[in-house]
């Protein structure tokens, strides 16, 4: 147990407020994990999967109303509204606390209050931070065991006077005496609140048991709270995968990449290189914390210890390494539990004869509802939780407390037109512009019609814990500090199509060809062609051997149509206008320079 007064007082204060039946301090041990899982199996909340097919693995079905992050109920409750900016919901913190205190009052009746001491980042790393999550959900405890480092060693590092980030969570479903619990307790949507009190680095979450709403180390702490701390403390908390690419001579390159959801971030993080002699290892698939370290370079750690990945679409073809990572000791939420007690999801690449769907109802592939619409077995946002250490291509240095030196930043989005496969920024400030204007099309766009773009700056739109303009300024300022040690910036688009709607680039493992080009650029081995939008591969530098791409298709894939590009800048201008008056002049300057280069 701890002697940290602040922590003991906080736990006591929350006990008095939430009125649980008991208080339990988590030690992070395997015994603890096994005991909680056994209890959840006994209560009917968890399903134990077949021990031979999927050892020590469990499946859960959430309440149908509690299947994803709820951005409409997520708040940055800074004292001043302008500090939250146009990309966040805001409520005055005093008012929000009052509302939430009423909800928290007695909310853990009939339940256990679990105290989870956890470290984001290797315990004791100079880049790591300690959080304490209080929760009434044993599902959250077991997921936190996998996603973070939980245990007494965290309390040792915390010591008597150390600082921690308080993270309060309740599913918001108190039990009356004798009341039977539901399989997935949670509160109705209008009572859900995911609140960040950024002036005091505190998180309060109420009413949801799911993913980013409830595993508070991930999006709430490691992105929203951490991005705000990082800005004040001169480091970076980003929604980025981290990977190491090693060339045939053994030289290592470290890449951090930001993509909005549904752009294959986990797939790229665990990519199987198709380029002979070039090898890729995974360091993280979702979050990067980066600090300036030795020789003025930017060093990154993955603050997480596991993967909380989207299951549907994960197959031997798309991501064999993710499949291997979930072969044991995994938690599945909202997938199909098959008749033989294993798991299945859409586009897993295997046959399924039937089982129970994500609602725990009898299900067979091809089933249709009353309107003739196919019934999905797994929810589109169904998830696996698995220890990162189980990934066959996890980098041996993934837990290095000092992190790895980042050479390359990649930004991207999903665009069927306009944006070529790859281009490099002229310099870091231009790179910041590329990250700030990262965007996807809302749907598979009608070709040759530029639809309104969905901007997702640095893939951080739902996760920036402060004003988006200040966030972009922070990127520029980090570039100033890093000077010529700053990572080189690239923009990719794996999703370009031809006029018939055919993908022009094969993607997946073949993306290693593009990464190789970037590494060779960084090494200074190859030149690039200067275009108005940035630097692009010289003929022959992007390895295409063995790919079935005609020279016409390659030209289309790399084409920069200045007219089309110019048109999309109207959307950029409109988007920047939504930032308000404190938009960074440097961002405007980059847009103006791009406009004039395109003339
Ligand atoms: C995630 C997300 O779950 O970005 O990683 O929503
Ligand atoms: Mn994410």
XYZ file of C-alpha atoms and ligand atoms in Angstrom:
606
model
C 0.000 0.000 0.000
C 0.980 3.590 -0.464
C 1.881 6.311 2.003
C 1.120 9.004 -0.579
C -1.174 11.299 1.435
C -2.707 12.962 -1.586
C -3.660 9.577 -3.049
C -5.029 8.190 0.234
C -7.106 11.335 0.784
C -8.463 11.230 -2.778
C -9.486 7.554 -2.519
C -11.237 8.281 0.793
C -13.022 11.302 -0.688
C -14.279 9.240 -3.643
C -15.312 6.352 -1.350
C -17.459 8.756 0.658
C -18.945 10.214 -2.514
C -19.621 7.028 -4.513
C -20.498 4.779 -1.533
C -19.223 1.421 -2.846
C -19.720 -1.771 -0.825
C -15.948 -2.248 -0.656
C -12.611 -0.786 -1.777
C -9.920 -2.881 -3.465
C -6.379 -1.780 -4.367
C -5.185 -3.502 -7.564
C -1.703 -5.056 -7.576
C -1.588 -5.894 -11.299
C -0.845 -9.584 -10.644
C -1.896 -12.550 -12.766
C -3.805 -13.916 -9.758
C -5.818 -10.702 -9.624
C -6.570 -10.869 -13.376
C -7.599 -14.538 -13.184
C -9.792 -13.960 -10.135
C -11.643 -11.029 -11.704
C -12.153 -12.963 -14.954
C -13.477 -15.970 -13.012
C -15.885 -13.700 -11.168
C -17.090 -12.127 -14.433
C -17.548 -15.567 -16.047
C -19.540 -16.680 -12.999
C -21.758 -13.583 -13.128
C -22.386 -14.061 -16.872
C -20.619 -10.845 -17.940
C -17.697 -12.664 -19.600
C -17.569 -15.736 -21.840
C -14.503 -17.965 -21.478
C -13.280 -18.992 -24.945
C -12.075 -22.486 -25.826
C -8.883 -23.062 -23.871
C -7.181 -25.003 -26.698
C -8.124 -22.666 -29.530
C -7.667 -19.380 -27.672
C -5.982 -19.922 -24.277
C -6.836 -17.589 -21.404
C -9.108 -15.432 -23.581
C -12.538 -13.957 -22.938
C -15.377 -12.339 -24.854
C -17.767 -9.597 -23.707
C -20.921 -8.096 -25.215
C -21.536 -4.469 -24.417
C -24.908 -2.870 -24.018
C -26.115 -1.938 -27.555
C -26.014 1.740 -26.561
C -22.395 1.596 -25.366
C -20.294 0.575 -28.363
C -17.856 3.415 -29.020
C -16.328 6.677 -27.838
C -19.029 9.342 -27.482
C -17.581 12.578 -28.790
C -20.853 14.438 -28.225
C -20.555 13.701 -24.471
C -16.798 14.414 -24.240
C -15.793 17.753 -22.693
C -12.719 19.877 -22.236
C -13.794 21.761 -19.105
C -11.089 24.422 -19.018
C -11.735 27.499 -16.876
C -11.820 29.708 -19.963
C -13.938 28.577 -22.901
C -11.443 29.934 -25.436
C -8.839 27.479 -24.086
C -10.965 24.558 -25.333
C -11.226 26.033 -28.830
C -13.590 25.229 -31.695
C -12.851 21.478 -31.890
C -14.013 20.608 -28.351
C -17.266 20.626 -26.361
C -16.965 22.904 -23.354
C -18.881 23.320 -20.093
C -17.817 25.588 -17.264
C -15.888 23.310 -14.851
C -17.800 24.442 -11.748
C -21.113 23.715 -13.415
C -19.958 20.381 -14.845
C -18.574 19.280 -11.478
C -21.880 20.080 -9.831
C -23.798 17.982 -12.390
C -21.336 15.125 -12.151
C -21.100 15.158 -8.347
C -24.859 14.606 -8.243
C -24.436 11.629 -10.574
C -21.447 10.224 -8.659
C -23.277 10.466 -5.335
C -23.953 6.822 -4.372
C -23.222 5.588 -7.915
C -21.105 2.619 -6.745
C -23.687 1.174 -4.325
C -23.657 -2.620 -4.538
C -20.269 -2.551 -6.308
C -16.543 -2.665 -5.514
C -14.424 0.437 -5.942
C -11.148 -0.626 -7.601
C -8.053 1.582 -7.301
C -5.745 1.013 -10.287
C -2.224 2.502 -10.038
C -0.848 2.591 -13.599
C 2.071 3.952 -15.545
C 1.780 5.306 -19.065
C 5.198 4.388 -20.413
C 7.780 2.023 -18.930
C 7.678 2.350 -15.132
C 10.184 5.013 -14.116
C 10.915 6.248 -17.678
C 11.706 9.983 -17.791
C 8.916 10.329 -20.374
C 6.337 8.222 -18.435
C 3.459 9.549 -16.274
C 1.595 7.937 -13.408
C -2.191 7.802 -13.328
C -4.560 6.372 -10.761
C -7.882 5.163 -12.085
C -10.737 4.591 -9.682
C -13.419 2.458 -11.321
C -16.351 0.233 -10.399
C -15.887 -1.973 -13.481
C -13.863 -5.208 -13.273
C -13.895 -5.212 -17.127
C -11.988 -1.930 -16.988
C -9.505 -3.365 -14.461
C -8.675 -6.377 -16.640
C -8.340 -4.239 -19.782
C -6.111 -1.777 -17.922
C -3.896 -4.724 -16.908
C -3.217 -5.271 -20.623
C -3.230 -1.684 -21.918
C -1.058 -0.096 -19.213
C 1.501 -1.137 -16.601
C -0.455 -1.750 -13.394
C 1.042 -2.639 -10.050
C 2.752 -1.963 -6.791
C 5.956 -0.893 -8.567
C 3.987 2.112 -9.822
C 3.162 3.053 -6.216
C 6.848 2.640 -5.342
C 7.874 5.091 -8.073
C 5.077 7.428 -6.933
C 6.507 7.462 -3.412
C 5.112 9.579 -0.595
C 5.013 12.873 -2.436
C 4.899 12.001 -6.134
C 2.361 13.472 -8.554
C -0.315 11.425 -10.292
C -3.206 12.127 -12.651
C -6.510 11.282 -10.931
C -8.881 9.414 -13.267
C -12.341 8.759 -11.830
C -14.621 6.326 -13.642
C -18.001 4.822 -12.909
C -20.349 2.858 -15.149
C -23.127 4.845 -13.498
C -25.360 1.940 -12.514
C -25.721 1.568 -8.727
C -27.341 -1.654 -7.513
C -30.151 -1.740 -4.989
C -29.928 -4.412 -2.291
C -30.518 -7.803 -3.922
C -30.751 -6.320 -7.451
C -29.235 -8.558 -10.132
C -26.546 -6.835 -12.182
C -26.901 -6.584 -15.956
C -24.303 -8.187 -18.236
C -22.975 -4.746 -19.182
C -23.996 -2.019 -16.727
C -23.932 1.565 -18.014
C -25.990 4.770 -17.930
C -28.186 6.212 -20.700
C -26.487 8.487 -23.237
C -27.779 11.742 -21.717
C -26.120 10.821 -18.417
C -22.760 9.950 -19.962
C -19.963 12.477 -19.409
C -16.302 12.108 -20.375
C -14.830 15.194 -18.729
C -11.311 16.615 -18.704
C -10.539 19.352 -16.170
C -7.444 20.551 -17.954
C -6.496 23.283 -15.479
C -6.056 20.623 -12.808
C -5.096 17.560 -14.910
C -8.084 15.562 -13.711
C -10.390 13.174 -15.582
C -13.976 12.306 -14.597
C -15.836 9.752 -16.680
C -19.379 8.647 -15.954
C -21.872 6.285 -17.527
C -19.935 4.290 -20.140
C -17.950 1.067 -19.769
C -16.491 1.109 -23.282
C -12.967 1.617 -24.621
C -11.804 5.190 -24.805
C -14.630 6.348 -22.504
C -13.579 4.014 -19.687
C -9.938 2.930 -20.116
C -8.869 6.372 -19.022
C -5.123 5.927 -19.620
C -5.643 5.923 -23.395
C -7.453 8.797 -25.096
C -8.289 10.782 -21.930
C -4.886 10.757 -20.228
C -2.355 9.883 -22.942
C -3.853 12.272 -25.510
C -6.234 14.934 -24.142
C -4.629 15.616 -20.766
C -1.098 14.797 -21.966
C -1.313 17.042 -25.060
C -2.152 19.959 -22.785
C 0.660 19.107 -20.344
C 3.076 18.579 -23.233
C 2.374 22.025 -24.630
C 3.238 23.646 -21.287
C 6.226 21.371 -20.644
C 7.726 21.458 -24.165
C 7.091 17.907 -25.401
C 4.514 16.196 -27.642
C 1.656 13.743 -27.089
C 0.418 12.520 -30.465
C -2.051 10.073 -32.014
C 0.731 8.235 -33.844
C 2.001 4.732 -34.427
C 5.734 4.174 -34.020
C 7.765 1.719 -36.077
C 11.383 0.880 -36.794
C 12.542 0.148 -40.325
C 15.958 -1.457 -40.760
C 17.748 -1.406 -44.130
C 19.926 -4.231 -45.512
C 23.051 -2.573 -44.026
C 21.447 -2.671 -40.572
C 20.784 1.079 -40.359
C 17.693 1.813 -38.281
C 15.065 4.454 -39.051
C 12.267 5.334 -36.670
C 8.954 6.510 -38.065
C 5.960 8.069 -36.291
C 2.762 8.283 -38.334
C -0.615 9.943 -37.778
C -3.723 8.793 -39.649
C -7.400 9.345 -38.872
C -9.490 6.269 -38.007
C -10.107 3.721 -40.729
C -6.842 4.485 -42.533
C -4.979 1.345 -41.443
C -2.807 2.648 -38.600
C -2.534 -0.716 -36.815
C -1.846 -2.426 -40.156
C 1.032 -0.061 -40.951
C 2.449 -0.381 -37.424
C 2.816 -4.164 -37.888
C 3.547 -4.159 -41.603
C 5.263 -7.135 -43.221
C 7.819 -5.595 -45.542
C 7.794 -6.886 -49.125
C 11.134 -5.257 -49.920
C 13.986 -7.717 -49.736
C 16.366 -6.993 -46.867
C 14.194 -4.247 -45.343
C 12.594 -5.170 -42.062
C 9.815 -3.502 -40.029
C 9.269 -3.816 -36.277
C 6.392 -2.390 -34.265
C 6.864 -0.074 -31.285
C 3.290 1.189 -30.903
C 0.050 1.350 -32.876
C -1.832 4.352 -31.477
C 0.002 6.888 -29.301
C 3.480 8.454 -29.227
C 4.930 10.628 -26.456
C 7.992 12.500 -27.649
C 10.625 14.583 -25.885
C 13.792 16.259 -27.071
C 16.649 14.059 -25.831
C 20.324 13.495 -26.458
C 21.945 15.439 -29.325
C 18.760 17.502 -29.620
C 16.817 14.734 -31.353
C 13.177 13.887 -30.725
C 12.768 10.612 -28.773
C 9.469 8.693 -28.704
C 7.942 6.133 -26.391
C 4.719 4.208 -26.756
C 2.965 5.005 -23.469
C 0.697 1.957 -23.811
C 1.418 -1.713 -23.096
C -1.210 -3.290 -25.335
C -3.315 -2.951 -28.453
C -7.002 -2.013 -28.371
C -7.655 -2.646 -32.030
C -10.685 -2.775 -34.306
C -11.403 -6.458 -35.031
C -13.430 -6.449 -38.307
C -11.139 -6.459 -41.315
C -8.231 -7.956 -39.378
C -7.169 -11.024 -41.369
C -4.110 -13.035 -42.389
C -3.944 -10.828 -45.478
C -4.447 -7.395 -43.896
C -2.584 -7.889 -40.616
C -1.226 -11.348 -39.767
C 0.801 -9.901 -36.887
C -2.293 -8.508 -35.167
C -3.986 -11.903 -35.558
C -0.966 -13.583 -33.971
C -1.033 -11.026 -31.135
C -4.589 -12.055 -30.178
C -4.009 -15.806 -30.288
C -4.042 -16.041 -26.452
C -4.436 -13.877 -23.317
C -6.816 -11.581 -25.196
C -10.108 -9.847 -24.476
C -12.693 -9.471 -27.244
C -15.593 -7.064 -27.070
C -18.630 -7.274 -29.389
C -17.327 -9.939 -31.781
C -19.066 -13.225 -32.744
C -18.553 -16.111 -30.301
C -18.679 -19.146 -32.570
C -20.476 -22.421 -31.849
C -17.112 -23.962 -30.988
C -16.359 -21.124 -28.551
C -13.827 -19.179 -30.549
C -14.150 -15.681 -32.022
C -14.997 -14.442 -35.501
C -15.652 -11.121 -37.230
C -16.446 -9.863 -40.716
C -13.502 -9.994 -43.154
C -11.459 -12.235 -40.882
C -10.702 -14.338 -43.944
C -12.120 -17.569 -42.447
C -15.475 -19.338 -42.673
C -17.881 -19.212 -39.740
C -20.738 -21.673 -39.370
C -22.542 -19.565 -36.785
C -22.650 -18.698 -33.130
C -23.756 -15.733 -31.044
C -23.499 -12.257 -32.542
C -22.284 -9.118 -30.749
C -25.708 -8.816 -29.098
C -25.293 -12.411 -27.786
C -28.132 -13.578 -30.063
C -28.094 -16.715 -32.232
C -26.521 -15.805 -35.538
C -25.476 -17.343 -38.868
C -23.554 -15.701 -41.723
C -25.913 -14.327 -44.376
C -28.791 -13.729 -41.936
C -31.006 -10.805 -42.939
C -33.311 -8.554 -40.967
C -36.999 -7.875 -41.757
C -35.944 -5.286 -44.389
C -33.646 -7.753 -46.114
C -30.496 -6.076 -44.774
C -27.572 -8.287 -43.836
C -27.144 -8.655 -40.058
C -23.538 -8.194 -39.052
C -22.136 -10.746 -36.620
C -19.546 -8.439 -35.078
C -20.157 -4.761 -34.376
C -18.107 -2.601 -36.820
C -16.303 -1.116 -33.790
C -15.768 -4.462 -32.048
C -12.355 -4.678 -30.460
C -9.541 -6.914 -29.320
C -7.356 -6.116 -26.341
C -3.978 -7.870 -26.396
C -0.549 -7.415 -24.815
C 1.900 -5.673 -27.191
C 4.571 -8.143 -26.046
C 2.640 -10.900 -27.900
C 3.147 -9.225 -31.284
C 5.686 -11.379 -33.178
C 7.269 -8.242 -34.688
C 7.419 -6.163 -31.533
C 10.716 -4.249 -31.528
C 13.207 -5.436 -28.875
C 13.583 -1.775 -27.827
C 9.848 -1.023 -27.558
C 10.159 -0.560 -23.795
C 13.410 1.430 -23.834
C 12.709 4.057 -21.152
C 14.559 6.678 -23.206
C 12.514 5.995 -26.327
C 13.688 5.787 -29.928
C 14.956 8.736 -32.044
C 12.326 9.743 -34.620
C 13.654 10.355 -38.163
C 10.380 10.595 -40.060
C 6.857 11.892 -39.498
C 4.111 10.673 -41.821
C 0.682 12.232 -42.141
C -2.164 11.041 -44.306
C -5.833 10.563 -44.948
C -8.168 8.652 -47.190
C -8.479 10.427 -50.566
C -9.614 8.834 -53.801
C -8.448 11.791 -55.887
C -6.108 14.819 -55.815
C -3.423 13.648 -53.374
C -0.586 11.529 -54.805
C 0.772 8.361 -53.211
C 3.586 10.224 -51.476
C 5.146 13.650 -51.216
C 7.720 15.151 -48.912
C 7.496 18.534 -47.217
C 10.030 21.182 -48.302
C 10.880 21.816 -44.649
C 9.442 21.276 -41.155
C 7.028 24.230 -41.272
C 5.611 22.945 -44.542
C 5.344 19.560 -42.776
C 3.272 21.192 -40.032
C 0.960 22.540 -42.746
C 0.625 19.012 -44.175
C -0.239 17.586 -40.735
C -2.653 20.425 -39.980
C -4.543 19.889 -43.242
C -4.720 16.082 -43.098
C -8.175 15.155 -44.335
C -10.325 12.338 -45.590
C -13.269 12.255 -47.933
C -16.560 11.619 -46.148
C -17.432 8.696 -48.412
C -15.859 7.009 -51.391
C -16.164 10.208 -53.355
C -17.723 10.456 -56.743
C -14.637 10.635 -58.870
C -13.602 14.021 -60.251
C -16.007 15.762 -57.879
C -14.219 17.260 -54.922
C -16.538 16.786 -51.964
C -16.268 18.670 -48.707
C -13.280 17.295 -46.880
C -13.306 16.106 -43.275
C -10.235 17.685 -41.723
C -8.533 15.861 -38.911
C -5.381 17.818 -38.014
C -2.588 15.396 -37.099
C -5.424 12.806 -36.598
C -5.924 14.613 -33.287
C -9.244 16.392 -33.799
C -11.097 14.455 -31.065
C -8.027 14.334 -28.825
C -6.483 17.832 -28.636
C -7.005 18.898 -25.012
C -6.833 22.627 -25.803
C -7.290 25.167 -28.594
C -6.427 23.737 -32.011
C -4.573 26.941 -33.013
C -2.351 26.755 -29.930
C -1.776 23.090 -30.701
C -0.579 23.870 -34.221
C 1.600 26.686 -32.860
C 3.130 24.160 -30.491
C 4.091 22.027 -33.496
C 5.818 25.044 -35.102
C 7.606 25.801 -31.820
C 8.841 22.218 -31.479
C 10.242 22.579 -35.006
C 12.048 25.779 -33.948
C 13.613 23.948 -30.993
C 14.589 20.891 -33.009
C 16.096 22.900 -35.869
C 18.047 20.645 -38.249
C 17.409 17.657 -35.959
C 13.673 17.814 -36.667
C 12.180 14.684 -38.270
C 11.525 14.926 -42.012
C 7.819 15.156 -42.868
C 5.935 13.189 -45.531
C 2.313 12.888 -46.628
C 0.908 9.636 -47.998
C -2.333 8.532 -49.613
C -2.727 4.776 -49.983
C -6.310 5.184 -51.234
C -6.179 6.834 -54.655
C -8.462 5.380 -57.332
C -8.634 5.616 -61.112
C -11.666 6.873 -63.024
C -13.211 3.410 -62.988
C -12.958 3.277 -59.220
C -10.054 0.790 -59.116
C -7.421 1.191 -56.376
C -4.196 2.425 -57.931
C -1.922 1.189 -55.130
C -1.978 -2.304 -53.545
C -1.356 -1.050 -49.984
C -0.715 -3.274 -46.939
C 2.816 -4.837 -47.020
C 3.606 -3.036 -50.284
C 3.558 0.258 -48.388
C 7.074 -0.742 -47.284
C 8.230 0.432 -50.722
C 7.125 3.956 -49.861
C 8.780 3.780 -46.424
C 12.025 2.665 -48.095
C 11.922 5.733 -50.367
C 11.500 7.955 -47.290
C 14.439 6.313 -45.487
C 16.655 6.777 -48.548
C 15.639 10.436 -48.730
C 16.604 10.876 -45.074
C 19.937 9.172 -45.704
C 20.583 11.600 -48.565
C 21.001 8.724 -51.042
C 18.461 9.967 -53.565
C 17.176 13.224 -55.021
C 13.557 14.214 -55.447
C 11.507 16.086 -58.019
C 10.295 19.478 -56.905
C 6.577 20.022 -57.529
C 4.317 22.842 -56.307
C 2.987 20.650 -53.472
C 6.276 19.143 -52.310
C 9.092 16.768 -53.211
C 8.245 13.584 -55.078
C 10.150 10.450 -56.175
C 12.450 10.685 -59.212
C 11.773 8.121 -61.900
C 12.957 4.702 -60.767
C 13.529 5.609 -57.113
C 10.275 4.134 -55.848
C 10.799 0.388 -56.180
C 7.998 -1.112 -58.301
C 9.599 -4.468 -59.234
C 7.143 -7.324 -58.959
C 4.087 -5.059 -58.830
C 1.483 -5.167 -61.550
C 1.193 -1.401 -62.104
C 1.145 -0.042 -65.643
C 3.070 3.150 -66.365
C -0.272 4.917 -67.003
C -1.576 3.863 -63.595
C 1.665 4.925 -61.938
C 1.413 8.331 -63.614
C -2.169 8.643 -62.356
C -1.161 7.584 -58.839
C 1.496 10.295 -58.717
C -0.392 12.961 -60.676
C -0.712 16.416 -59.176
C -3.619 18.091 -60.911
C -3.029 21.727 -60.029
C -6.638 22.707 -60.816
C -8.098 20.049 -58.573
C -5.556 20.812 -55.873
C -6.313 24.517 -56.043
C -10.017 23.802 -55.621
C -9.392 21.787 -52.459
C -7.590 24.832 -50.997
C -10.962 26.587 -50.754
C -11.978 23.931 -48.241
C -8.686 24.480 -46.402
C -9.298 28.234 -46.210
C -12.824 27.693 -44.916
C -11.532 25.206 -42.381
C -8.822 27.581 -41.119
C -11.471 30.305 -40.730
C -13.242 28.060 -38.211
C -10.174 28.302 -35.905
C -11.051 31.901 -35.059
C -8.803 34.926 -34.837
C -5.818 33.369 -33.104
C -4.910 31.138 -36.023
C -1.167 30.801 -36.451
C 0.206 33.300 -38.996
C 2.720 30.650 -39.999
C -0.105 28.331 -41.047
C -1.650 31.074 -43.192
C 1.767 31.769 -44.689
C 2.140 28.106 -45.698
C -1.309 28.145 -47.331
C -0.485 31.367 -49.208
C 2.853 29.984 -50.416
C 1.164 26.795 -51.628
C -1.466 28.873 -53.461
C 1.190 30.892 -55.236
C 3.244 27.816 -56.141
C 0.122 26.334 -57.740
C -0.465 29.422 -59.960
C -8.952 4.421 -31.199
C -9.453 5.636 -31.869
O -9.755 3.681 -30.598
O -8.626 6.353 -32.438
O -7.736 4.186 -31.234
O -10.662 5.897 -31.815
Mn -6.597 5.801 -31.974
